[in-house]
Short mmCIF file of C-alpha atoms in Angstrom, two decimals:
data_model
loop_
_atom_site.label_atom_id
_atom_site.label_comp_id
_atom_site.label_asym_id
_atom_site.label_seq_id
_atom_site.Cartn_x
_atom_site.Cartn_y
_atom_site.Cartn_z
CA MET L 1 0.00 0.00 0.00
CA HIS L 2 1.33 3.46 -0.93
CA PRO L 3 2.12 5.72 2.07
CA VAL L 4 -0.47 8.25 0.91
CA GLU L 5 -3.09 5.48 0.73
CA THR L 6 -2.10 4.36 4.22
CA PHE L 7 -2.59 7.88 5.54
CA GLU L 8 -5.95 8.15 3.79
CA LEU L 9 -6.98 4.82 5.32
CA VAL L 10 -6.01 6.07 8.79
CA LEU L 11 -8.14 9.18 8.26
CA ALA L 12 -11.03 7.00 7.12
CA LEU L 13 -10.62 4.83 10.22
CA LEU L 14 -10.70 7.91 12.46
CA ALA L 15 -13.89 9.04 10.74
CA GLY L 16 -15.27 5.55 11.30
CA VAL L 17 -14.30 5.80 14.96
CA VAL L 18 -16.35 8.99 15.34
CA ALA L 19 -19.36 7.45 13.57
CA LEU L 20 -19.24 4.16 15.50
CA HIS L 21 -18.71 5.92 18.83
CA TRP L 22 -21.67 8.18 18.16
CA ALA L 23 -23.83 5.21 17.13
CA ALA L 24 -22.83 3.27 20.25
CA ARG L 25 -23.90 6.16 22.47
CA ARG L 26 -27.19 6.47 20.63
CA ILE L 27 -28.17 2.81 21.02
CA GLY L 28 -26.67 2.35 24.49
CA LEU L 29 -23.81 -0.03 23.63
CA PRO L 30 -20.30 0.14 25.08
CA PRO L 31 -18.18 1.94 22.43
CA ALA L 32 -15.61 -0.89 22.52
CA THR L 33 -18.24 -3.34 21.31
CA ALA L 34 -19.38 -1.11 18.45
CA LEU L 35 -15.79 -0.42 17.36
CA LEU L 36 -14.83 -4.10 17.46
CA VAL L 37 -17.87 -5.27 15.50
CA GLY L 38 -17.70 -2.27 13.18
CA GLY L 39 -14.04 -2.88 12.44
CA GLY L 40 -14.78 -6.51 11.66
CA GLY L 41 -17.57 -5.48 9.31
CA LEU L 42 -15.52 -2.80 7.55
CA ALA L 43 -12.71 -5.26 6.95
CA PHE L 44 -14.87 -7.27 4.54
CA ILE L 45 -15.94 -4.33 2.37
CA PRO L 46 -15.03 -5.26 -1.24
CA GLY L 47 -12.04 -3.38 -2.58
CA LEU L 48 -10.80 -2.25 0.82
CA PRO L 49 -7.11 -3.10 1.19
CA PRO L 50 -6.24 -5.60 3.93
CA VAL L 51 -4.85 -4.19 7.16
CA ALA L 52 -2.20 -6.18 9.03
CA LEU L 53 -1.67 -5.28 12.69
CA ASP L 54 2.03 -5.69 13.41
CA PRO L 55 2.16 -7.31 16.87
CA GLU L 56 5.38 -5.69 18.09
CA LEU L 57 4.21 -2.28 16.90
CA ALA L 58 0.78 -2.81 18.48
CA LEU L 59 2.28 -3.53 21.88
CA VAL L 60 4.75 -0.64 21.90
CA LEU L 61 2.36 1.88 20.31
CA PHE L 62 -0.90 1.23 22.15
CA LEU L 63 -0.09 -0.51 25.42
CA PRO L 64 2.23 2.04 27.18
CA PRO L 65 -0.02 5.14 26.93
CA LEU L 66 -3.14 3.18 27.88
CA LEU L 67 -1.38 1.56 30.85
CA MET L 68 -0.01 4.97 31.83
CA ASP L 69 -3.46 6.52 31.69
CA GLY L 70 -4.88 3.84 33.95
CA ALA L 71 -2.01 4.10 36.43
CA TYR L 72 -1.98 7.91 36.38
CA TYR L 73 -5.61 8.14 37.50
CA THR L 74 -5.48 5.16 39.86
CA ALA L 75 -6.48 5.93 43.44
CA PHE L 76 -3.11 5.04 44.94
CA GLY L 77 -4.42 4.69 48.49
CA ARG L 78 -7.02 2.11 47.45
CA PHE L 79 -4.50 0.42 45.13
CA ARG L 80 -2.09 -0.08 48.02
CA ARG L 81 -4.84 -1.13 50.43
CA HIS L 82 -6.22 -3.76 48.05
CA LEU L 83 -2.86 -4.90 46.64
CA PRO L 84 -3.22 -8.51 47.94
CA GLY L 85 -6.53 -8.88 46.12
CA ILE L 86 -5.11 -7.24 42.99
CA LEU L 87 -2.14 -9.63 42.96
CA SER L 88 -4.49 -12.57 43.50
CA LEU L 89 -6.24 -11.63 40.26
CA ALA L 90 -3.22 -10.37 38.30
CA VAL L 91 -1.04 -13.40 39.13
CA GLY L 92 -3.15 -16.16 40.65
CA ALA L 93 -6.15 -15.92 38.32
CA VAL L 94 -3.92 -15.61 35.23
CA VAL L 95 -1.88 -18.69 36.19
CA PHE L 96 -5.01 -20.65 37.07
CA THR L 97 -6.71 -19.73 33.77
CA THR L 98 -3.57 -20.63 31.83
CA LEU L 99 -3.52 -24.09 33.41
CA ALA L 100 -7.26 -24.61 32.94
CA VAL L 101 -7.19 -23.62 29.27
CA GLY L 102 -4.10 -25.76 28.68
CA LEU L 103 -5.80 -28.83 30.13
CA VAL L 104 -9.02 -28.29 28.16
CA VAL L 105 -7.21 -27.65 24.87
CA HIS L 106 -5.08 -30.79 25.26
CA TRP L 107 -8.24 -32.76 25.98
CA LEU L 108 -10.03 -31.37 22.90
CA VAL L 109 -6.97 -31.38 20.61
CA PRO L 110 -4.83 -34.32 21.81
CA GLY L 111 -2.25 -33.90 19.06
CA LEU L 112 -1.22 -30.45 20.28
CA PRO L 113 1.87 -30.52 22.56
CA TRP L 114 1.33 -29.70 26.23
CA ALA L 115 3.54 -26.60 26.08
CA ALA L 116 1.63 -25.28 23.07
CA CYS L 117 -1.64 -25.76 24.94
CA PHE L 118 -0.33 -23.74 27.85
CA ALA L 119 0.99 -21.09 25.43
CA LEU L 120 -2.57 -20.65 24.21
CA GLY L 121 -3.70 -20.47 27.83
CA ALA L 122 -1.19 -17.69 28.48
CA ILE L 123 -2.41 -15.79 25.41
CA VAL L 124 -6.06 -15.69 26.48
CA SER L 125 -5.63 -15.61 30.28
CA PRO L 126 -4.98 -11.92 31.13
CA PRO L 127 -7.98 -9.56 30.98
CA ASP L 128 -6.97 -6.47 29.04
CA ALA L 129 -6.39 -3.00 30.47
CA VAL L 130 -7.75 -1.34 27.34
CA SER L 131 -10.93 -3.44 27.26
CA ALA L 132 -11.54 -2.98 30.98
CA ARG L 133 -11.16 0.80 30.73
CA ALA L 134 -13.38 1.04 27.68
CA VAL L 135 -16.19 -0.99 29.23
CA LEU L 136 -15.98 0.31 32.80
CA GLN L 137 -16.21 3.97 31.76
CA GLY L 138 -19.97 3.74 31.55
CA VAL L 139 -20.67 1.95 34.84
CA THR L 140 -20.52 2.84 38.53
CA LEU L 141 -18.88 0.31 40.84
CA PRO L 142 -18.13 0.09 44.55
CA ARG L 143 -14.70 1.52 45.35
CA ARG L 144 -13.13 -1.80 46.31
CA LEU L 145 -14.42 -3.53 43.20
CA SER L 146 -13.21 -0.67 41.02
CA ALA L 147 -9.77 -0.80 42.63
CA LEU L 148 -9.51 -4.56 42.06
CA LEU L 149 -10.47 -4.34 38.39
CA GLU L 150 -8.27 -1.35 37.64
CA GLY L 151 -5.29 -2.76 39.51
CA GLU L 152 -5.67 -6.18 37.92
CA SER L 153 -5.78 -4.74 34.41
CA LEU L 154 -2.55 -2.84 35.07
CA LEU L 155 -0.50 -5.80 36.29
CA ASN L 156 -1.84 -9.00 34.77
CA ASP L 157 -0.36 -8.43 31.31
CA ALA L 158 3.10 -8.91 32.82
CA THR L 159 2.08 -12.34 34.17
CA GLY L 160 0.55 -13.41 30.87
CA LEU L 161 3.58 -12.30 28.83
CA VAL L 162 6.03 -14.16 31.08
CA LEU L 163 3.95 -17.37 30.95
CA PHE L 164 3.64 -17.06 27.18
CA ARG L 165 7.38 -16.68 26.61
CA PHE L 166 8.22 -19.73 28.72
CA ALA L 167 5.51 -21.81 27.06
CA VAL L 168 6.76 -20.93 23.58
CA VAL L 169 10.36 -21.75 24.50
CA ALA L 170 9.24 -25.03 26.02
CA THR L 171 7.25 -25.90 22.89
CA LEU L 172 10.10 -25.25 20.50
CA SER L 173 12.92 -26.64 22.66
CA GLY L 174 11.10 -29.34 24.61
CA VAL L 175 12.63 -28.05 27.88
CA PHE L 176 10.75 -26.40 30.75
CA SER L 177 11.86 -25.58 34.29
CA THR L 178 9.30 -24.46 36.87
CA GLY L 179 12.00 -23.04 39.14
CA ALA L 180 13.50 -21.02 36.32
CA ALA L 181 10.08 -19.71 35.34
CA VAL L 182 9.26 -18.57 38.89
CA SER L 183 12.65 -16.95 39.47
CA SER L 184 12.46 -15.25 36.06
CA PHE L 185 9.01 -13.88 36.86
CA PHE L 186 10.21 -12.29 40.11
CA PHE L 187 13.31 -10.91 38.37
CA LEU L 188 11.22 -9.37 35.59
CA ALA L 189 8.74 -7.89 38.08
CA PHE L 190 11.38 -6.47 40.44
CA GLY L 191 13.42 -5.18 37.50
CA GLY L 192 10.34 -3.47 36.08
CA ILE L 193 9.74 -1.72 39.41
CA VAL L 194 13.35 -0.50 39.50
CA VAL L 195 13.24 0.76 35.91
CA GLY L 196 9.92 2.52 36.52
CA LEU L 197 11.31 4.29 39.59
CA LEU L 198 14.50 5.31 37.78
CA VAL L 199 12.60 6.70 34.80
CA SER L 200 10.27 8.57 37.18
CA ALA L 201 13.24 10.08 39.02
CA VAL L 202 14.74 11.32 35.74
CA TRP L 203 11.34 12.65 34.71
CA MET L 204 10.96 14.68 37.92
CA PHE L 205 14.51 16.03 37.55
CA VAL L 206 13.79 17.17 33.98
CA VAL L 207 10.28 18.55 34.48
CA ARG L 208 11.29 20.65 37.50
CA ARG L 209 13.75 22.46 35.22
CA LEU L 210 11.38 23.10 32.33
CA SER L 211 9.53 26.39 32.22
CA ASP L 212 7.74 25.96 28.91
CA GLN L 213 4.30 24.40 29.40
CA THR L 214 4.31 22.71 26.00
CA LEU L 215 7.64 21.03 26.74
CA ILE L 216 6.32 19.78 30.10
CA ILE L 217 3.26 18.27 28.44
CA MET L 218 5.47 16.65 25.82
CA ALA L 219 7.75 15.19 28.50
CA ASN L 220 4.72 13.80 30.33
CA THR L 221 3.48 12.21 27.10
CA LEU L 222 6.79 10.57 26.23
CA ILE L 223 7.48 9.02 29.64
CA CYS L 224 5.10 6.09 29.06
CA TRP L 225 7.04 4.94 26.00
CA VAL L 226 10.38 5.71 27.65
CA ALA L 227 9.51 3.53 30.66
CA TYR L 228 8.16 0.67 28.53
CA ILE L 229 11.02 0.64 26.02
CA ALA L 230 13.64 1.02 28.77
CA GLY L 231 12.19 -1.97 30.61
CA GLU L 232 12.14 -4.10 27.47
CA MET L 233 15.69 -3.04 26.52
CA VAL L 234 17.14 -4.29 29.81
CA GLN L 235 14.94 -7.41 29.52
CA VAL L 236 12.62 -6.77 32.46
CA SER L 237 8.88 -6.11 32.46
CA GLY L 238 8.10 -3.01 30.43
CA VAL L 239 4.49 -3.30 31.57
CA ILE L 240 5.39 -3.00 35.25
CA ALA L 241 7.91 -0.24 34.52
CA THR L 242 5.16 1.76 32.79
CA VAL L 243 2.66 1.16 35.58
CA VAL L 244 5.15 2.21 38.27
CA ALA L 245 6.02 5.36 36.33
CA GLY L 246 2.32 6.15 35.95
CA LEU L 247 1.67 5.73 39.67
CA VAL L 248 4.59 8.05 40.48
CA LEU L 249 3.37 10.68 37.99
CA GLY L 250 -0.14 10.51 39.39
CA TRP L 251 1.19 10.98 42.93
CA TYR L 252 3.54 13.90 42.24
CA GLN L 253 1.69 15.77 39.47
CA HIS L 254 -0.27 17.75 42.08
CA ILE L 255 3.01 19.15 43.42
CA ILE L 256 5.12 19.56 40.29
CA PHE L 257 2.68 20.82 37.64
CA PRO L 258 1.29 24.35 37.46
CA ALA L 259 -2.49 24.57 37.15
CA GLN L 260 -2.36 25.49 33.44
CA VAL L 261 -0.23 22.44 32.66
CA ARG L 262 -2.74 20.16 34.36
CA LEU L 263 -5.67 21.70 32.44
CA ARG L 264 -3.96 21.74 29.04
CA GLY L 265 -2.22 18.41 29.57
CA SER L 266 -5.39 16.63 30.67
CA ALA L 267 -7.28 17.83 27.58
CA PHE L 268 -4.48 16.70 25.26
CA TRP L 269 -3.99 13.37 27.04
CA GLN L 270 -7.69 12.51 27.06
CA THR L 271 -7.89 13.10 23.31
CA LEU L 272 -4.78 11.01 22.66
CA VAL L 273 -6.04 8.12 24.78
CA PHE L 274 -9.47 8.26 23.14
CA VAL L 275 -7.93 7.99 19.65
CA LEU L 276 -5.55 5.16 20.59
CA GLU L 277 -8.19 3.24 22.50
CA ALA L 278 -10.67 3.50 19.64
CA LEU L 279 -8.10 2.53 16.99
CA VAL L 280 -7.13 -0.55 19.01
CA PHE L 281 -10.60 -2.04 18.79
CA ILE L 282 -11.27 -1.10 15.19
CA LEU L 283 -7.87 -2.53 14.13
CA ILE L 284 -8.59 -5.75 16.01
CA GLY L 285 -11.76 -6.06 13.99
CA PHE L 286 -9.84 -5.33 10.79
CA SER L 287 -7.28 -8.03 11.58
CA LEU L 288 -10.02 -10.66 11.60
CA ARG L 289 -10.06 -10.71 7.81
CA GLY L 290 -6.40 -11.71 7.53
CA VAL L 291 -6.76 -14.51 10.07
CA LEU L 292 -9.86 -15.97 8.39
CA ASP L 293 -8.17 -15.83 4.98
CA ARG L 294 -5.19 -17.68 6.43
CA VAL L 295 -7.24 -20.60 7.78
CA GLY L 296 -9.55 -20.91 4.77
CA GLY L 297 -12.52 -18.74 5.64
CA ILE L 298 -15.40 -18.89 8.08
CA GLU L 299 -16.52 -22.26 6.67
CA ALA L 300 -13.24 -23.90 7.62
CA VAL L 301 -13.42 -22.39 11.10
CA SER L 302 -16.95 -23.65 11.74
CA ALA L 303 -16.17 -27.09 10.34
CA THR L 304 -12.87 -27.86 12.08
CA MET L 305 -12.43 -25.43 14.97
CA ALA L 306 -15.87 -24.83 16.45
CA VAL L 307 -15.49 -27.28 19.35
CA PRO L 308 -12.05 -26.07 20.54
CA ILE L 309 -13.19 -22.44 20.20
CA LEU L 310 -16.31 -23.02 22.29
CA GLY L 311 -14.35 -25.04 24.83
CA VAL L 312 -11.72 -22.33 25.33
CA VAL L 313 -14.24 -19.48 25.54
CA LEU L 314 -16.27 -21.32 28.19
CA THR L 315 -13.11 -22.29 30.09
CA VAL L 316 -11.84 -18.68 30.13
CA VAL L 317 -15.14 -17.44 31.55
CA LEU L 318 -15.68 -20.29 34.03
CA ALA L 319 -12.07 -20.33 35.27
CA ARG L 320 -12.37 -16.71 36.34
CA PHE L 321 -15.57 -17.42 38.23
CA VAL L 322 -13.98 -20.43 39.92
CA TRP L 323 -10.98 -18.38 41.02
CA VAL L 324 -13.00 -15.38 42.19
CA PHE L 325 -15.56 -17.39 44.16
CA GLY L 326 -12.90 -19.78 45.44
CA SER L 327 -10.79 -16.88 46.74
CA ASP L 328 -13.84 -15.23 48.25
CA GLY L 329 -14.83 -18.49 49.95
CA LEU L 330 -11.33 -18.74 51.43
CA LEU L 331 -11.61 -15.19 52.77
CA SER L 332 -14.98 -16.04 54.32
CA ALA L 333 -13.50 -19.11 56.00
CA LEU L 334 -10.55 -17.13 57.35
CA ARG L 335 -12.86 -14.45 58.70
CA GLY L 336 -14.96 -17.13 60.34
CA LEU L 337 -11.80 -18.37 62.06
CA GLY L 338 -11.24 -14.93 63.55
CA LEU L 339 -8.99 -13.20 61.00
CA LYS L 340 -10.59 -9.76 60.93
CA ARG L 341 -8.40 -8.49 58.06
CA ALA L 342 -9.97 -11.07 55.75
CA ARG L 343 -12.84 -9.23 54.08
CA PRO L 344 -14.76 -11.29 51.51
CA LEU L 345 -16.43 -9.46 48.64
CA GLY L 346 -19.75 -11.20 48.99
CA MET L 347 -21.93 -12.77 46.32
CA ARG L 348 -22.88 -9.53 44.53
CA GLN L 349 -19.42 -8.05 44.10
CA ALA L 350 -17.88 -11.46 43.31
CA THR L 351 -20.44 -11.98 40.53
CA VAL L 352 -19.57 -8.67 38.89
CA LEU L 353 -15.84 -9.29 39.32
CA GLY L 354 -16.16 -12.74 37.76
CA TRP L 355 -18.03 -11.42 34.71
CA ALA L 356 -15.67 -8.46 34.09
CA GLY L 357 -12.92 -10.36 32.28
CA MET L 358 -12.70 -8.74 28.83
CA ARG L 359 -9.73 -9.54 26.59
CA GLY L 360 -8.28 -7.25 23.95
CA VAL L 361 -5.16 -5.88 22.34
CA VAL L 362 -2.61 -7.82 24.40
CA THR L 363 -4.27 -11.15 23.62
CA LEU L 364 -4.27 -10.36 19.89
CA ALA L 365 -0.76 -8.91 19.74
CA VAL L 366 0.75 -11.81 21.68
CA ALA L 367 -1.08 -14.34 19.47
CA LEU L 368 0.28 -12.65 16.35
CA THR L 369 3.85 -13.00 17.68
CA LEU L 370 3.58 -16.79 17.63
CA PRO L 371 6.47 -18.26 15.59
CA ALA L 372 5.52 -19.69 12.20
CA SER L 373 6.86 -23.08 13.34
CA MET L 374 4.57 -23.14 16.40
CA PRO L 375 2.31 -26.23 16.35
CA GLY L 376 -1.36 -25.25 16.04
CA ARG L 377 -0.57 -21.59 15.29
CA ASP L 378 -3.64 -21.05 13.09
CA LEU L 379 -5.92 -22.59 15.69
CA MET L 380 -4.42 -20.37 18.39
CA LEU L 381 -4.98 -17.22 16.30
CA VAL L 382 -8.63 -18.07 15.65
CA ILE L 383 -9.26 -18.94 19.29
CA ALA L 384 -7.61 -15.69 20.43
CA PHE L 385 -9.97 -13.73 18.17
CA ALA L 386 -12.95 -15.72 19.37
CA VAL L 387 -12.11 -15.03 23.02
CA ILE L 388 -11.71 -11.30 22.33
CA PHE L 389 -15.01 -11.06 20.48
CA ALA L 390 -16.91 -13.19 22.99
CA THR L 391 -15.66 -11.33 26.06
CA VAL L 392 -15.86 -7.77 24.66
CA VAL L 393 -19.16 -8.20 22.83
CA VAL L 394 -21.01 -10.49 25.24
CA GLN L 395 -19.50 -9.63 28.62
CA GLY L 396 -18.79 -5.99 27.79
CA THR L 397 -22.29 -5.37 26.49
CA SER L 398 -24.02 -7.09 29.40
CA LEU L 399 -21.80 -5.85 32.24
CA GLY L 400 -23.82 -2.69 32.83
CA TRP L 401 -27.06 -4.70 32.86
CA LEU L 402 -25.55 -7.20 35.30
CA ILE L 403 -24.46 -4.44 37.66
CA ARG L 404 -27.96 -2.95 37.62
CA GLN L 405 -29.48 -6.36 38.38
CA VAL L 406 -27.00 -7.43 41.06
CA ARG L 407 -26.58 -3.98 42.66
CA PRO L 408 -23.24 -4.53 44.39
CA VAL L 409 -23.01 -2.69 47.70
CA ASP L 410 -19.99 -0.53 48.55
CA GLN L 411 -18.66 -2.05 51.77
CA ASP L 412 -15.58 0.17 52.07
CA PRO L 413 -15.84 2.63 54.97
CA PRO L 414 -16.37 6.23 53.78
CA ALA L 415 -13.57 8.78 54.03
CA LYS L 416 -13.40 10.82 57.23
CA MET L 417 -14.20 14.07 55.40
CA THR L 418 -16.83 14.79 52.76
CA MET L 419 -16.18 17.01 49.77
CA ALA L 420 -18.08 19.85 51.44
CA GLN L 421 -15.96 19.55 54.59
CA SER L 422 -12.80 19.46 52.46
CA GLU L 423 -13.86 22.64 50.66
CA ALA L 424 -14.46 24.30 54.04
CA ALA L 425 -10.97 23.28 55.21
CA ILE L 426 -9.41 24.73 52.03
CA ALA L 427 -11.42 27.96 52.40
CA GLY L 428 -10.28 28.24 56.01
CA ALA L 429 -6.62 27.90 55.01
CA ARG L 430 -7.06 30.50 52.27
CA ASN L 431 -8.77 32.91 54.65
CA ASP L 432 -6.00 32.49 57.24
CA ALA L 433 -3.45 33.41 54.57
CA VAL L 434 -5.43 36.51 53.58
CA GLU L 435 -5.86 37.51 57.24
CA ALA L 436 -2.10 37.25 57.73
CA HIS L 437 -1.29 39.48 54.75
CA ALA L 438 -4.19 41.95 54.78
CA TYR L 439 -2.49 44.20 57.33
CA ALA L 440 0.70 46.21 57.21
CA PRO L 441 3.37 45.63 59.92
CA ASP L 442 1.98 48.61 61.85
CA GLY L 443 -1.50 47.06 61.90
CA THR L 444 -3.04 49.19 59.15
CA LEU L 445 -5.56 47.35 56.97
CA ILE L 446 -4.19 47.57 53.42
CA HIS L 447 -6.43 45.01 51.62
CA PRO L 448 -9.95 45.65 52.95
CA GLN L 449 -11.84 44.40 49.89
CA LEU L 450 -9.78 41.24 49.63
CA LEU L 451 -10.28 40.52 53.32
CA GLU L 452 -14.03 41.11 53.05
CA GLN L 453 -14.30 38.81 50.03
CA SER L 454 -12.31 36.10 51.76
CA ARG L 455 -14.43 36.21 54.91
CA LYS L 456 -17.63 36.19 52.87
CA ARG L 457 -16.40 33.20 50.86
CA LEU L 458 -15.48 31.35 54.05
CA ASP L 459 -18.91 32.02 55.55
CA ILE L 460 -20.68 30.74 52.41
CA ILE L 461 -18.62 27.55 52.23
CA GLN L 462 -19.08 26.86 55.95
CA ARG L 463 -22.85 27.11 55.52
CA TYR L 464 -22.57 24.83 52.50
CA ALA L 465 -20.57 22.27 54.50
CA ALA L 466 -23.14 22.32 57.31
CA ASP L 467 -26.02 21.32 54.99
CA ALA L 468 -24.87 20.84 51.39
CA ASP L 469 -28.21 19.70 49.93
CA THR L 470 -30.26 22.60 51.28
CA PHE L 471 -27.59 25.15 50.37
CA MET L 472 -27.29 23.91 46.75
CA GLU L 473 -31.04 24.23 46.15
CA GLY L 474 -30.73 28.01 46.46
CA ALA L 475 -27.23 28.26 45.03
CA ARG L 476 -28.18 26.66 41.70
CA THR L 477 -30.47 29.57 40.75
CA HIS L 478 -27.60 31.94 41.60
CA PHE L 479 -25.19 29.99 39.38
CA ASP L 480 -27.78 29.89 36.57
CA VAL L 481 -27.92 33.69 36.52
CA VAL L 482 -24.12 33.91 36.53
CA LEU L 483 -23.95 31.54 33.54
CA ILE L 484 -26.56 33.64 31.70
CA ALA L 485 -24.46 36.73 32.40
CA LEU L 486 -21.33 34.97 31.14
CA ALA L 487 -23.14 33.98 27.94
CA ALA L 488 -24.20 37.59 27.44
CA GLY L 489 -20.62 38.75 27.98
CA ARG L 490 -19.33 36.17 25.46
CA ALA L 491 -21.92 37.27 22.89
CA GLU L 492 -20.85 40.92 23.31
CA LEU L 493 -17.18 39.94 23.00
CA ILE L 494 -17.89 38.16 19.71
CA ARG L 495 -19.99 41.11 18.45
CA ILE L 496 -17.26 43.69 19.00
CA HIS L 497 -14.69 41.36 17.44
CA ARG L 498 -16.87 40.76 14.37
CA ALA L 499 -17.33 44.52 14.10
CA GLY L 500 -13.55 44.91 13.90
CA LEU L 501 -13.30 46.87 17.16
CA ILE L 502 -10.73 44.56 18.85
CA GLU L 503 -7.80 42.46 17.69
CA ASP L 504 -7.80 38.65 17.65
CA GLU L 505 -5.32 38.54 20.55
CA VAL L 506 -7.76 40.46 22.74
CA LEU L 507 -10.56 38.10 21.71
CA HIS L 508 -8.57 35.01 22.67
CA ASP L 509 -7.39 36.41 26.00
CA LEU L 510 -10.83 37.58 27.11
CA GLU L 511 -12.48 34.41 25.86
CA ARG L 512 -10.01 32.34 27.90
CA ASP L 513 -10.92 34.35 31.01
CA LEU L 514 -14.63 33.77 30.40
CA ASP L 515 -14.04 30.05 29.77
CA VAL L 516 -12.11 29.65 33.03
CA GLU L 517 -14.81 31.51 34.95
CA GLU L 518 -17.55 29.40 33.34
CA LEU L 519 -15.69 26.19 34.13
CA GLY L 520 -15.42 27.25 37.76
CA ILE L 521 -19.16 27.93 37.95
CA ILE L 522 -20.03 24.60 36.34
CA LEU L 523 -17.79 22.75 38.80
CA GLN L 524 -19.38 24.59 41.75
CA ARG L 525 -22.83 23.62 40.50
CA GLY L 526 -21.72 20.00 40.59
CA ASP L 527 -22.49 19.38 36.88
#
């Protein structure tokens, strides 16, 4: 394909992303489902050139920024508090699913070597960070359940990749060592943590010395790829290196970044992540055409591979339920024996956790890296696609419905302070600072208006904190009038600019001021 044609195809895909995303919102489907199915449908349009998703490029292009985005916005306190449960899913559930799939595949396809069966298990075992993010955006979950799913999706790819590499080596060489595999896993994980911390330290050193906002945003964007590539270059886990770097950035960005960098950077980053996330699913759908052509079409798949496909899909889903409910049963038993720290999820949350196991880009990319000499390679590719489609389309589409039916209860204790109380504490600190600087050394009041405004603001917020619901009923009408006034001011600004009375620079500066003021009002309204 000519480079210009490739660029035109990318533009067409982006236009398709907008259309499919809009359609998904209109009919109430998760966007990931619409993009995946839409990409698969577009791939079979006559005359459309085939699109091959390079597996190495897919991992290094899509995975680091999407992992970084998840880690950056992770609630670190909950992540640390629920780390044992996260590791149980990210390591234990992945290993258990790998073994279960390997056993089932060898039973259904006896001619496939054991190591190859477990390689397939490693391919389909880790739920995908991209799929989880895409599906969970539209649902509300209890805080503990959300922490478990987000944390699992950040770490389980590392487990799956390590298992896959050892299974492939064992298949091709006929040699496998459990001790070597375990020690290698811990080395890769620990090395990834070290690399992530080192990259984060360099990032903080550099960003503190940059004064240009655009350069800071660019440095923040590049760090995900730097951490991932650095980890892979020294042969440790690039996934864990990226996650660690993202957690560090999320923790320190409140201290290091100016307010404008956070606002501008967040807008840029959200757009970038949206584009990458959408392209992932539409390209997965596009890749289906190449795989089906390779194995002889849909007829060959239904005739020779239907039973193994169905067996693996059911095993992937059931193995997760077995692990989740088995772990929760163990926690219940331990709590019954007097271990107060053991806190089972309960039937409702465990059901949602068991069903939320969508696969995606990592499963596909790893499957595409299978060596050509790998026994059963075509079968593995088709099964990987089937697992992705089944989990994203079926589980992703029905997850919101399941949550509404099950209604999982948030069992985590609430924070000690509400948002209203936090706002009152901030207003008190601001007022104390104004009180300290409103007077000259001789006691003369030099900032009377500022002091009056600060005291009035503190009084309003304290009344709001005392009874937020009652206060907001009256405050909303006040904010509505302010927004009407802002709209009138913006209309007048545009009128005098269109009349040629002010320069474009004045328009942009004043419009920015109005936008910031409007954003503040909208946030205060709670919209």
